[in-house]
Structures are given as C-alpha cells and as structure tokens.
Short mmCIF file of N, CA and C and ligand atoms in Angstrom, two decimals:
data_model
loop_
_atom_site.label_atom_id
_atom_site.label_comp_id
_atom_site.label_asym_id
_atom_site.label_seq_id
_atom_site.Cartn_x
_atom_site.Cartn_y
_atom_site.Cartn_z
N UNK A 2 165.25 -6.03 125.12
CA UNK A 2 164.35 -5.16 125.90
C UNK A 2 165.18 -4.14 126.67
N UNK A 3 164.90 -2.61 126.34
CA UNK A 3 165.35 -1.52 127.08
C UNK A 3 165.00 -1.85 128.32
N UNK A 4 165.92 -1.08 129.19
CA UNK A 4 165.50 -1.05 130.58
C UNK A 4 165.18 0.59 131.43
N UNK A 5 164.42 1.20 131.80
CA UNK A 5 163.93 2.43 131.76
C UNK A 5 164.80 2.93 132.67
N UNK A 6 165.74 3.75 132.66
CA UNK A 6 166.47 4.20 133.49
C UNK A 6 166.49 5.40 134.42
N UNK A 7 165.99 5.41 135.35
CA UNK A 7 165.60 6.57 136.16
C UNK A 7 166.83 7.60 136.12
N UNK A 8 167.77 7.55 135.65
CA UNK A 8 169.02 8.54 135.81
C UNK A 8 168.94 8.56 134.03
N UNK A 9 168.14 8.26 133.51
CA UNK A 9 167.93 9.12 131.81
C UNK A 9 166.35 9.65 131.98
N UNK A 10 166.73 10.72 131.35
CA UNK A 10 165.30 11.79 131.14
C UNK A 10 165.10 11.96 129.97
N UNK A 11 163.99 12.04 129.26
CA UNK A 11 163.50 12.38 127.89
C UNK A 11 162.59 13.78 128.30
N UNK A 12 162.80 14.47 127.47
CA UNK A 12 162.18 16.47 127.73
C UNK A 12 161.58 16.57 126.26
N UNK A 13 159.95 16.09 126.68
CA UNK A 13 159.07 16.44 125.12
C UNK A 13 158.88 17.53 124.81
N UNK A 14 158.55 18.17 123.30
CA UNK A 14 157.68 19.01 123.24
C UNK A 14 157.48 19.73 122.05
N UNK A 15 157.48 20.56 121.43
CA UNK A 15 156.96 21.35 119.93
C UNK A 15 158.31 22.00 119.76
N UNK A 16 158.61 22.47 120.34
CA UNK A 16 160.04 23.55 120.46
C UNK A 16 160.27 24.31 119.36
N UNK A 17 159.27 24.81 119.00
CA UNK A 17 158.69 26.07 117.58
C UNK A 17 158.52 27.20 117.93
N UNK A 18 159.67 28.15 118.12
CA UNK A 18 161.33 26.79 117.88
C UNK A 18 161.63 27.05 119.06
N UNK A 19 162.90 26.44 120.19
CA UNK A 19 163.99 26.39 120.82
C UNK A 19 163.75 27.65 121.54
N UNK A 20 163.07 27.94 122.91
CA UNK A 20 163.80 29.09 123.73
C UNK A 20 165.01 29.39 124.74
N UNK A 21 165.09 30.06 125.47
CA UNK A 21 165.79 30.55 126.58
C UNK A 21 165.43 29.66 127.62
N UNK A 22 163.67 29.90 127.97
CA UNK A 22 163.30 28.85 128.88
C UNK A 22 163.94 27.40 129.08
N UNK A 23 163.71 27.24 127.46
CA UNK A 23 163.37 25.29 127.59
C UNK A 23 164.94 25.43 127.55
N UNK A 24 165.69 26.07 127.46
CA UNK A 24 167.25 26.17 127.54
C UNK A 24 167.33 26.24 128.90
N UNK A 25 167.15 26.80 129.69
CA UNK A 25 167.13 26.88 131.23
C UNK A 25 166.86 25.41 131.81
N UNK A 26 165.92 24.97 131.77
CA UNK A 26 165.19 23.89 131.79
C UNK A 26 166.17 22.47 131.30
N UNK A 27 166.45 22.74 130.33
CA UNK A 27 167.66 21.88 129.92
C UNK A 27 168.83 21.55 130.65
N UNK A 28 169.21 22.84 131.09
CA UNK A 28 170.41 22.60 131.55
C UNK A 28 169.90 22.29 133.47
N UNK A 29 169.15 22.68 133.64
CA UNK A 29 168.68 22.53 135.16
C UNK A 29 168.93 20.45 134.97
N UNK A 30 167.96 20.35 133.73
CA UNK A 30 167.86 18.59 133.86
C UNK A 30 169.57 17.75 133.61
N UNK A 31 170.31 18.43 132.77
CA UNK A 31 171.55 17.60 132.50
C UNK A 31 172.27 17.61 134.03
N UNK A 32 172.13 18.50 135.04
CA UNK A 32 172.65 18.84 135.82
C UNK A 32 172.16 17.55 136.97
N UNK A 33 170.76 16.89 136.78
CA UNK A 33 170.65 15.95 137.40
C UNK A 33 170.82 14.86 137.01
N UNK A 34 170.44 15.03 135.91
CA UNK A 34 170.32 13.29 135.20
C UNK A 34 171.96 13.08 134.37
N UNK A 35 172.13 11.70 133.95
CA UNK A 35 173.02 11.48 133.56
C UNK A 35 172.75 11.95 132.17
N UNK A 36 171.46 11.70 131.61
CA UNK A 36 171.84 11.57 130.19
C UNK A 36 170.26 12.23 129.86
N UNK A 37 169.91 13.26 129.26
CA UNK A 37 168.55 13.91 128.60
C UNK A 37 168.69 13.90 127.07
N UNK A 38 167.45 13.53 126.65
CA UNK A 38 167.23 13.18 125.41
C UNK A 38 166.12 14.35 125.16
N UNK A 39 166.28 15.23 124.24
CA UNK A 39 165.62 15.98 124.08
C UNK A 39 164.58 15.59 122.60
N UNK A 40 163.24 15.13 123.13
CA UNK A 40 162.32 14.73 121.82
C UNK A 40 161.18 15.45 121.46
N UNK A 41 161.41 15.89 120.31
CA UNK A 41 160.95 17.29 119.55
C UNK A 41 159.75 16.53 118.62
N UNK A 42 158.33 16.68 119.13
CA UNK A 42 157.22 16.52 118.43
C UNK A 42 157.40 16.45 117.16
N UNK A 43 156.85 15.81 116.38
CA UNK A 43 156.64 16.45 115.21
C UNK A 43 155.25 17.25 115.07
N UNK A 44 154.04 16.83 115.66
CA UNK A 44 153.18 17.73 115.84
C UNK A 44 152.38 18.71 114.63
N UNK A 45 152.38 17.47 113.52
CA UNK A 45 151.53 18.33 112.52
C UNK A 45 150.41 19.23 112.45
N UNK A 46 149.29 18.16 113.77
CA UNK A 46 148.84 19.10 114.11
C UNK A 46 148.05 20.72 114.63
N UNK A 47 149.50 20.96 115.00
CA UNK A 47 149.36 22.10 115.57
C UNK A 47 149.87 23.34 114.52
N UNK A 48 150.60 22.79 113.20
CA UNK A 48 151.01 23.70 112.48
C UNK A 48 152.13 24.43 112.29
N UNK A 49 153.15 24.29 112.93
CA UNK A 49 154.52 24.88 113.00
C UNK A 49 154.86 25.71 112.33
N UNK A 50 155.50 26.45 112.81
CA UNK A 50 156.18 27.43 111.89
C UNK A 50 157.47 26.51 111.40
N UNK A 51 158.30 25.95 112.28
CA UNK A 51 159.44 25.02 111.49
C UNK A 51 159.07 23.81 111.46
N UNK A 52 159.38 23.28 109.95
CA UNK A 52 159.66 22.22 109.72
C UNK A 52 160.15 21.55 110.86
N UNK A 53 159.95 20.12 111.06
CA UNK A 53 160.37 19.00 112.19
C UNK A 53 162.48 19.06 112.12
N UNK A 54 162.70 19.03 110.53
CA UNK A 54 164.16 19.16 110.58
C UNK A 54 164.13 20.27 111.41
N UNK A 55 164.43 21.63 111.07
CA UNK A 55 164.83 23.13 111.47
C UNK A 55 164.58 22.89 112.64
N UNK A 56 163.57 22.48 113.43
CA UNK A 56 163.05 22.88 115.07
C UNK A 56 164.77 21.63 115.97
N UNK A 57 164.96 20.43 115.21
CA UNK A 57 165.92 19.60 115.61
C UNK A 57 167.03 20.50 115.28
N UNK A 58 167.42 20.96 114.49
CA UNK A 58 168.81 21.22 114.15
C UNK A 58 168.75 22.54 115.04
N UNK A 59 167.84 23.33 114.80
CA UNK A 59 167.77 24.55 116.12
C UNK A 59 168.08 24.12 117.46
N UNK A 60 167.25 23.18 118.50
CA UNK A 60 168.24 22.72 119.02
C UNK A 60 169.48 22.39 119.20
N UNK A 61 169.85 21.51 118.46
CA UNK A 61 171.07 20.79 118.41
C UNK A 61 172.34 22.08 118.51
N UNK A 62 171.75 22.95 117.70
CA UNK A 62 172.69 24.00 118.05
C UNK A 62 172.75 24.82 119.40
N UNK A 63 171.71 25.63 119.79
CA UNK A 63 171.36 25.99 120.82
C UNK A 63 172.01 25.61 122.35
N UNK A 64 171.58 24.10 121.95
CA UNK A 64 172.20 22.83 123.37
C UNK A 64 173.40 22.69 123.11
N UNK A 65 174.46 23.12 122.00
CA UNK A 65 175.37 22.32 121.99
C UNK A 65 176.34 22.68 122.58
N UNK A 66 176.08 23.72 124.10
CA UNK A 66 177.29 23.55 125.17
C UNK A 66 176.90 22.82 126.07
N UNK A 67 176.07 22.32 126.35
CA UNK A 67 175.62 21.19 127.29
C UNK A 67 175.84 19.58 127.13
N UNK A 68 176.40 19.16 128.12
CA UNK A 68 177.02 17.93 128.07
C UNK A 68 175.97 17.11 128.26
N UNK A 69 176.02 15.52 127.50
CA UNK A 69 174.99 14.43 127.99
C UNK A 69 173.76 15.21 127.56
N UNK A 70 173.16 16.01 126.32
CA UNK A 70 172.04 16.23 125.71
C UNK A 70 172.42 15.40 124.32
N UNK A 71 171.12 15.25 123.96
CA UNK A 71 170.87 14.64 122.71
C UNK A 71 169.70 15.30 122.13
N UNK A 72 169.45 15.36 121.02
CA UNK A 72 168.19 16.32 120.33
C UNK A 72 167.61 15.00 119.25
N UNK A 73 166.22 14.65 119.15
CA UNK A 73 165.43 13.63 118.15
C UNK A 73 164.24 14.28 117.87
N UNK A 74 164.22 14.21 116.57
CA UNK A 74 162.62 14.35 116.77
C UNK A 74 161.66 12.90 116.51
N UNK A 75 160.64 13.04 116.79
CA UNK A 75 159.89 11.89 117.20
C UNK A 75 158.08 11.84 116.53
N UNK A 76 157.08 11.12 116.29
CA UNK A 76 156.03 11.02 116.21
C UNK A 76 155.27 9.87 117.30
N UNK A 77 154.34 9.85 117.59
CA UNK A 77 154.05 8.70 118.28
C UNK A 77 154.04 9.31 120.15
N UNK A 78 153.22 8.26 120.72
CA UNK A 78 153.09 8.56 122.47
C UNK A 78 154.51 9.25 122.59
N UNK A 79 154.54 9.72 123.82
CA UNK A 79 155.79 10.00 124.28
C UNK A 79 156.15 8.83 125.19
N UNK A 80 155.21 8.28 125.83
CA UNK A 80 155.99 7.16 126.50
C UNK A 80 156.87 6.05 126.12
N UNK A 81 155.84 5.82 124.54
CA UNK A 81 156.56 4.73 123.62
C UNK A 81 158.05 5.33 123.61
N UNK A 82 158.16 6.42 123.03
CA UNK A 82 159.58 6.86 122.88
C UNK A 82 160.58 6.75 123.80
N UNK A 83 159.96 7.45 124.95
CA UNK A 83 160.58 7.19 126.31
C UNK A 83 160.86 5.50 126.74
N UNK A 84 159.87 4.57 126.86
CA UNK A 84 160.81 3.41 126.64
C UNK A 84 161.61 2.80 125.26
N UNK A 85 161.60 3.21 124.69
CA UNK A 85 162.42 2.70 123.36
C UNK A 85 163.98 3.42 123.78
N UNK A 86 164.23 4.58 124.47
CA UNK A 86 165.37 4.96 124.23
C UNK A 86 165.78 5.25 125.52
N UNK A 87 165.37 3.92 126.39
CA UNK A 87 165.69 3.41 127.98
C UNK A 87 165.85 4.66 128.85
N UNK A 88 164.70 5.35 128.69
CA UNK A 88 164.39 7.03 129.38
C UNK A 88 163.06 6.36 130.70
N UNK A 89 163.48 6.54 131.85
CA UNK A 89 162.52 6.05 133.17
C UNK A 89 161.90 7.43 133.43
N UNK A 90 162.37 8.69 132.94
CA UNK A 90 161.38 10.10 133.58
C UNK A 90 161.19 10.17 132.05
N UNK A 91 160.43 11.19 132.30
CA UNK A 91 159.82 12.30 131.52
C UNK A 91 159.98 14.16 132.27
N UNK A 92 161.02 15.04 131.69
CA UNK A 92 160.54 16.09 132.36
C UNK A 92 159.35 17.17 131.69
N UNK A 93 159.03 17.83 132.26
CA UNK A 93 158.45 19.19 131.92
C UNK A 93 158.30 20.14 132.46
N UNK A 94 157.81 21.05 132.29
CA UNK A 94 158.18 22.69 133.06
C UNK A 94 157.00 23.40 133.07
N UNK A 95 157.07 24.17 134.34
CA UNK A 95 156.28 24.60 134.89
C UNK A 95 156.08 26.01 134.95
N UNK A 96 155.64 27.15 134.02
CA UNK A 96 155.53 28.90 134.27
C UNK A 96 154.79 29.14 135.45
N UNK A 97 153.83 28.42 135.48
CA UNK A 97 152.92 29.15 135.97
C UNK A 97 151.95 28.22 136.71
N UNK A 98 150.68 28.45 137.15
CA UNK A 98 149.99 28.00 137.90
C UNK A 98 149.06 27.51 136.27
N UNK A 99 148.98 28.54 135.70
CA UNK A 99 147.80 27.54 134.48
C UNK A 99 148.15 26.68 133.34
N UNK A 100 150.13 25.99 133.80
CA UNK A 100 150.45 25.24 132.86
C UNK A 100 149.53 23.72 133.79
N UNK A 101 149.59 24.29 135.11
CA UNK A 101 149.88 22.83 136.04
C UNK A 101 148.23 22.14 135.74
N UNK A 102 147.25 22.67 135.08
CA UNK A 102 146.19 21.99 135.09
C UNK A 102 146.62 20.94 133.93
N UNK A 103 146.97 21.14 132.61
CA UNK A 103 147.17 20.48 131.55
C UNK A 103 148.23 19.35 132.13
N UNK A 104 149.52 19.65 132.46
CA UNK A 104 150.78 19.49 132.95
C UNK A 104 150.10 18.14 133.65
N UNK A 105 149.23 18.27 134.64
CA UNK A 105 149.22 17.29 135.59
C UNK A 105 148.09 15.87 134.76
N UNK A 106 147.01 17.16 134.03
CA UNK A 106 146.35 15.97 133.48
C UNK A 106 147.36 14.52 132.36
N UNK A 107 148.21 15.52 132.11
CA UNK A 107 149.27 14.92 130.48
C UNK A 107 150.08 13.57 131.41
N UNK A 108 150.75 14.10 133.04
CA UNK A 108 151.07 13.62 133.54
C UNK A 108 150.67 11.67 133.81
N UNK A 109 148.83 12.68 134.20
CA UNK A 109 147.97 11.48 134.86
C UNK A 109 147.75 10.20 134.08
N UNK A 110 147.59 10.67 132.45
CA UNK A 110 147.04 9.87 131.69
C UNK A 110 148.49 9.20 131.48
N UNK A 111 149.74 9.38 131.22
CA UNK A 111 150.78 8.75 130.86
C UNK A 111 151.26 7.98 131.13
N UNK A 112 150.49 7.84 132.97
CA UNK A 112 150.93 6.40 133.86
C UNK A 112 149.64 5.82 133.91
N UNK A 113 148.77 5.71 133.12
CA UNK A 113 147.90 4.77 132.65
C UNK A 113 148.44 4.13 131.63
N UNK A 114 149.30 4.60 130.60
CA UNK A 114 149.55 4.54 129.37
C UNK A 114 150.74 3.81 129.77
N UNK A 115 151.42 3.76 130.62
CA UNK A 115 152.89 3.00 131.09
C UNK A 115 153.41 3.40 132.38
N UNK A 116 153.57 2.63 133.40
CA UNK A 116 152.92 2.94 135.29
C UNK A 116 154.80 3.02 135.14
N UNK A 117 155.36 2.52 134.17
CA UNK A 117 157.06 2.57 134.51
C UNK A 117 157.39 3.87 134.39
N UNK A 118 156.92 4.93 134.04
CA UNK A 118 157.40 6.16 133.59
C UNK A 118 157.30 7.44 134.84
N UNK A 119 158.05 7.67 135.09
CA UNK A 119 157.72 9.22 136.11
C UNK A 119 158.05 10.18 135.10
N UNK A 120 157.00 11.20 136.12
CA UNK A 120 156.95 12.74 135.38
C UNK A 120 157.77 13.37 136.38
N UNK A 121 158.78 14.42 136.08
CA UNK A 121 159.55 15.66 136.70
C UNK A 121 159.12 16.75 136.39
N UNK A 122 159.02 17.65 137.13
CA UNK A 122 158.80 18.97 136.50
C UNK A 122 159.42 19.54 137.26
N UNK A 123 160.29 20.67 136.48
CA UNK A 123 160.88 22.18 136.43
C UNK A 123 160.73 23.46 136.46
N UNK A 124 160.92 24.27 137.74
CA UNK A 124 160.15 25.75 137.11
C UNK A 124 161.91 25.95 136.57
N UNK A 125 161.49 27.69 135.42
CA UNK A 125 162.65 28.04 135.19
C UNK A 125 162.48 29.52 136.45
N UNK A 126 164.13 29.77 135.69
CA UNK A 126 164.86 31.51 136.72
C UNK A 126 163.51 32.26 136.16
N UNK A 127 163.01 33.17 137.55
CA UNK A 127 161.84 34.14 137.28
C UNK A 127 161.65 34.62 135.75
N UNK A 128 163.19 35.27 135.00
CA UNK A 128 163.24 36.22 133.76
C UNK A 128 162.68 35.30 132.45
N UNK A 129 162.68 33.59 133.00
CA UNK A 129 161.82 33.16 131.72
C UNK A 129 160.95 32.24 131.96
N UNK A 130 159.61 32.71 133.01
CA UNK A 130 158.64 32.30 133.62
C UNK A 130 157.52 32.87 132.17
N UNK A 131 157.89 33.81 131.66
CA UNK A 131 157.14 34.18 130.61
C UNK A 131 156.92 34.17 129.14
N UNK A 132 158.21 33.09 128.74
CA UNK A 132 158.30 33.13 127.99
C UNK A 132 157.69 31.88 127.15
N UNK A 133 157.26 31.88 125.81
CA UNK A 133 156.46 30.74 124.98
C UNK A 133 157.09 30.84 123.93
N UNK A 134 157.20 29.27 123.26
CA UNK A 134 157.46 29.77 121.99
C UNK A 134 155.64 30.73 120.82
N UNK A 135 154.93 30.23 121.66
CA UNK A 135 154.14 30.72 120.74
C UNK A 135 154.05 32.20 120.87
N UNK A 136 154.25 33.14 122.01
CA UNK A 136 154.72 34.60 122.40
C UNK A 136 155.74 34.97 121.34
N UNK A 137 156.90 34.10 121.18
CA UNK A 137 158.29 34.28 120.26
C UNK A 137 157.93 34.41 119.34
N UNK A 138 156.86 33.38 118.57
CA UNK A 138 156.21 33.21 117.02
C UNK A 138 155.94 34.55 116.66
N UNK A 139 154.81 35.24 117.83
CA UNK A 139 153.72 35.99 117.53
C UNK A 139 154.58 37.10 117.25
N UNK A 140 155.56 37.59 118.40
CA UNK A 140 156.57 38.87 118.16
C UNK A 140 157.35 38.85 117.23
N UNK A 141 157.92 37.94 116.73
CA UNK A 141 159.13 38.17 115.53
C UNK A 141 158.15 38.66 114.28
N UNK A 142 156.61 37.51 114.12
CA UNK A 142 156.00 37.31 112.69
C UNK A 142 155.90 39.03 112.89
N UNK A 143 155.54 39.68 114.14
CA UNK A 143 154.80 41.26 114.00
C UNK A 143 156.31 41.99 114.22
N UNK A 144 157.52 41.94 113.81
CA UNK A 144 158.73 42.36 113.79
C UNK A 144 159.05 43.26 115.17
N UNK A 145 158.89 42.38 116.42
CA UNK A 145 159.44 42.55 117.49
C UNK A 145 160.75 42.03 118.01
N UNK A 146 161.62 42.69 119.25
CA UNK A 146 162.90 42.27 119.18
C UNK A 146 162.87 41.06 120.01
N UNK A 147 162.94 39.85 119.56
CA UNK A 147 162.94 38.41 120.74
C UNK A 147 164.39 38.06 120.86
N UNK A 148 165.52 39.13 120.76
CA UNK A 148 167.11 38.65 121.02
C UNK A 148 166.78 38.37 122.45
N UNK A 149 166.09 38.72 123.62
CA UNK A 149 166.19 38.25 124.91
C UNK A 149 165.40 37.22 125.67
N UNK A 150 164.84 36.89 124.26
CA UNK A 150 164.06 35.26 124.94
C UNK A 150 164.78 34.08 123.97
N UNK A 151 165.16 34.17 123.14
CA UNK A 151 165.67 33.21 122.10
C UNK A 151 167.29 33.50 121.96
N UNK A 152 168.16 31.89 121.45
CA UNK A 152 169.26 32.21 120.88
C UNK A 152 169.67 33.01 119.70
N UNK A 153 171.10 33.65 119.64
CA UNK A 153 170.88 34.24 118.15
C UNK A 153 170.93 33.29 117.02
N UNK A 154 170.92 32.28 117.16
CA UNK A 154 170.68 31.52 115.77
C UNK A 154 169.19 31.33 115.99
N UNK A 155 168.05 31.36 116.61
CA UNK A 155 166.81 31.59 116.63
C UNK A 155 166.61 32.76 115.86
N UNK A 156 167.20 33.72 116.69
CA UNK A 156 166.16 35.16 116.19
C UNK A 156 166.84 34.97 114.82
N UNK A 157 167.94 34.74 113.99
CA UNK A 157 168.09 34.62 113.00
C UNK A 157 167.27 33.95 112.16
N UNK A 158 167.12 32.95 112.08
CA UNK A 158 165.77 31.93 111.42
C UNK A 158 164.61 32.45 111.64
N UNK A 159 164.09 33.04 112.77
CA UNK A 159 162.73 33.86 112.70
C UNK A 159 163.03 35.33 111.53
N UNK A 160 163.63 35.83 111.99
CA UNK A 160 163.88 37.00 110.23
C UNK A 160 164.18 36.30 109.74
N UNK A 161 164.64 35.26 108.56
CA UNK A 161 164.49 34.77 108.21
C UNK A 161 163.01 34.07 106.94
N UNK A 162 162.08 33.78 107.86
CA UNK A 162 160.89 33.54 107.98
C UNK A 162 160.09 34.63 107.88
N UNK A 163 160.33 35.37 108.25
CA UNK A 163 159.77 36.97 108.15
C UNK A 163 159.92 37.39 106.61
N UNK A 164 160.97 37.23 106.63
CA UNK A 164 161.22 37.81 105.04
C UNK A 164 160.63 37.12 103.86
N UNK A 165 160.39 35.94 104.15
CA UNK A 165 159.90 35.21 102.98
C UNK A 165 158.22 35.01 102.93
N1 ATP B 229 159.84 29.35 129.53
C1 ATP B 229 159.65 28.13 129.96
N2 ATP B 229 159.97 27.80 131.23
C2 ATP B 229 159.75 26.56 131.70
N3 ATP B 229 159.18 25.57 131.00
C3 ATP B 229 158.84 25.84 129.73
C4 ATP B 229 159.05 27.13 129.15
N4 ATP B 229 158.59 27.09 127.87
C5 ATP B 229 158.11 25.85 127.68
N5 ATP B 229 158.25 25.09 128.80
C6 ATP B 229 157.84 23.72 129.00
O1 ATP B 229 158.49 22.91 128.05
C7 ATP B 229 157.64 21.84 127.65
C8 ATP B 229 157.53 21.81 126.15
O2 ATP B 229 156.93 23.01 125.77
P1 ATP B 229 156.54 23.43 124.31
O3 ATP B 229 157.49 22.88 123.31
O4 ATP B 229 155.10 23.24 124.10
O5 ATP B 229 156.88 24.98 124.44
P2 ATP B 229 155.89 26.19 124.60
O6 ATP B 229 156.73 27.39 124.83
O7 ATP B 229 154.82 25.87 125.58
O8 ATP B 229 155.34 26.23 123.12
P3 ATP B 229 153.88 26.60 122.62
O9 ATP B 229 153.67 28.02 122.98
O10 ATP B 229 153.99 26.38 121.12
O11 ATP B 229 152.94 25.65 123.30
C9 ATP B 229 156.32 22.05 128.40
O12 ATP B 229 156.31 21.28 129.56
C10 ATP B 229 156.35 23.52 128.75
O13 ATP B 229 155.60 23.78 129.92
MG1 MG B 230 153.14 24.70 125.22
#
C-alpha cells in the first residue's frame, strides 16, 4: 500500500498539446514539491488533436529542464492515479475567475471520491493568464503564429498537423 505523500503532486489534464502556461505552472509546482508527476488524460472523449503518445512525448520534451518532473499518461479517476503513484495533492491552475467555478466543483467531488487527496491551485505570470490549449488548437489549425504561447517543438508538430 502507497502512502499519499503531501510533498508529491500529480498535475492532471488534456495537454492538447503542452503550453507555456501549464509550463509556468510546472515549474511554479517542482519548485514546491519534491517530486510532480505530470498525468496526461487520455480523454477520448473530448477528441484530441494528439494522439495520447505525442501529447506525452510533447511534454517530456518541453519539461525536460525541470528537475523532479515526470510525464504519464493515464485513463481512469484522477484520484485513483494519484494514489497509485503515492501523490497526496493534486494541482491545477487558475486563469481566471470562470476556470474557478468548474475548478472548485472538480475539486469538491474528488474529496468525496478520496477525503486523502488535496487540491492546489496555481495562477500563472499575467502574459499566460490567456492562454488554452484549445486557443493554440484553434490558431495554428487557422495558420496563426502560436511561437509565443507554445514551445518550438509544439509549434512544430502543430504545422505539422496543418499540413497533413
Ligand atoms: N495558461 C494557463 N495558466 C494556468 N493554468 C492553466 C493554463 N492552461 C491550462 N491550465 C490549467 O491546467 C490544467 C489542465 O488544463 P488542460 O490540459 O485542460 O489545458 P487547457 O489549456 O485548459 O486545455 P483545453 O483548452 O483543451 O481545455 C487545468 O487546471 C487548467 O486550468
Ligand atoms: Mg481546460
């Protein structure tokens, strides 16, 4: 039996694909916690533009100057995950005032679902309070420049995708 460790964080979410933000956000969390596990939906769903591999390996690259990250992707509760891979928080992030209605409900229901788990949340630096991946989707698919919300191995894979 794992033991939920309040100094490990697990950071859910779609990451279709990987921004600046949730990069901000990232590094804000390694900076507290010992150890963040970054677990990437699979989220059929909702439809992705990347495959569950591509959205992981996009990460993995992205994060890979940050110390004590890990990148998984995952199916299933997030809590399950979160105790399976001895994670006591959960973070998430905050733009705006109309993430915090969802944010808090996702929160509420999760410590019904397992009372061991805390939620954290993160705002990011003002310059990526605006940014989504689904904003990123929408601008690259309509051949806009997203080099200043995404890494360049992002905007690369979005042309990419464009082209085909
Ligand atoms: N720019 C950002 N700043 C801070 N938090 C963010 C930012 N983008 C996403 N997040 C947070 O990261 C978590 C995971 O988000 P998710 O993968 O759904 O990204 P998203 O940009 O909201 O994507 P989508 O537009 O597809 O919903 C959520 O808690 C979300 O609020
Ligand atoms: Mg979202």
């Amino acid at each position: 039996m794992t033991t939920n460790s309040k100094r490990h964080a697990v950071y859910p979410g779609t990451f279709d694909p990987i921004t600046n933000g949730h990069h901000d956000l990232v590094r804000r969390a390694s900076g507290i916690f010992d150890r963040v596990v970054i677990a990437i939906a699979a989220n059929p769903n909702k439809a992705p533009m990347f495959s569950l591999d591509e959205r992981v390996e996009l990460a993995r690259r992205v994060l890979a100057d940050l110390p004590a990250v890990e990148v998984m992707g995952y199916s299933g509760l997030t809590v399950d995950f979160a105790r399976q891979h001895g994670c006591g928080v959960v973070i998430r992030g905050l733009r705006a005032v109309s993430d915090f209605e969802f944010e808090f409900q996702l929160a509420n229901m999760s410590r019904h679902l397992d009372r061991d788990v805390d939620y954290v949340f993160l705002t990011p630096q003002e310059q990526f309070t605006f940014i989504s991946s689904t904003l990123v989707r929408e601008i690259a698919t309509l051949g806009g420049d997203v080099s200043k919300f995404v890494h360049p191995v992002v905007e690369e894979q979005l042309k990419r995708k464009r082209r085909r």
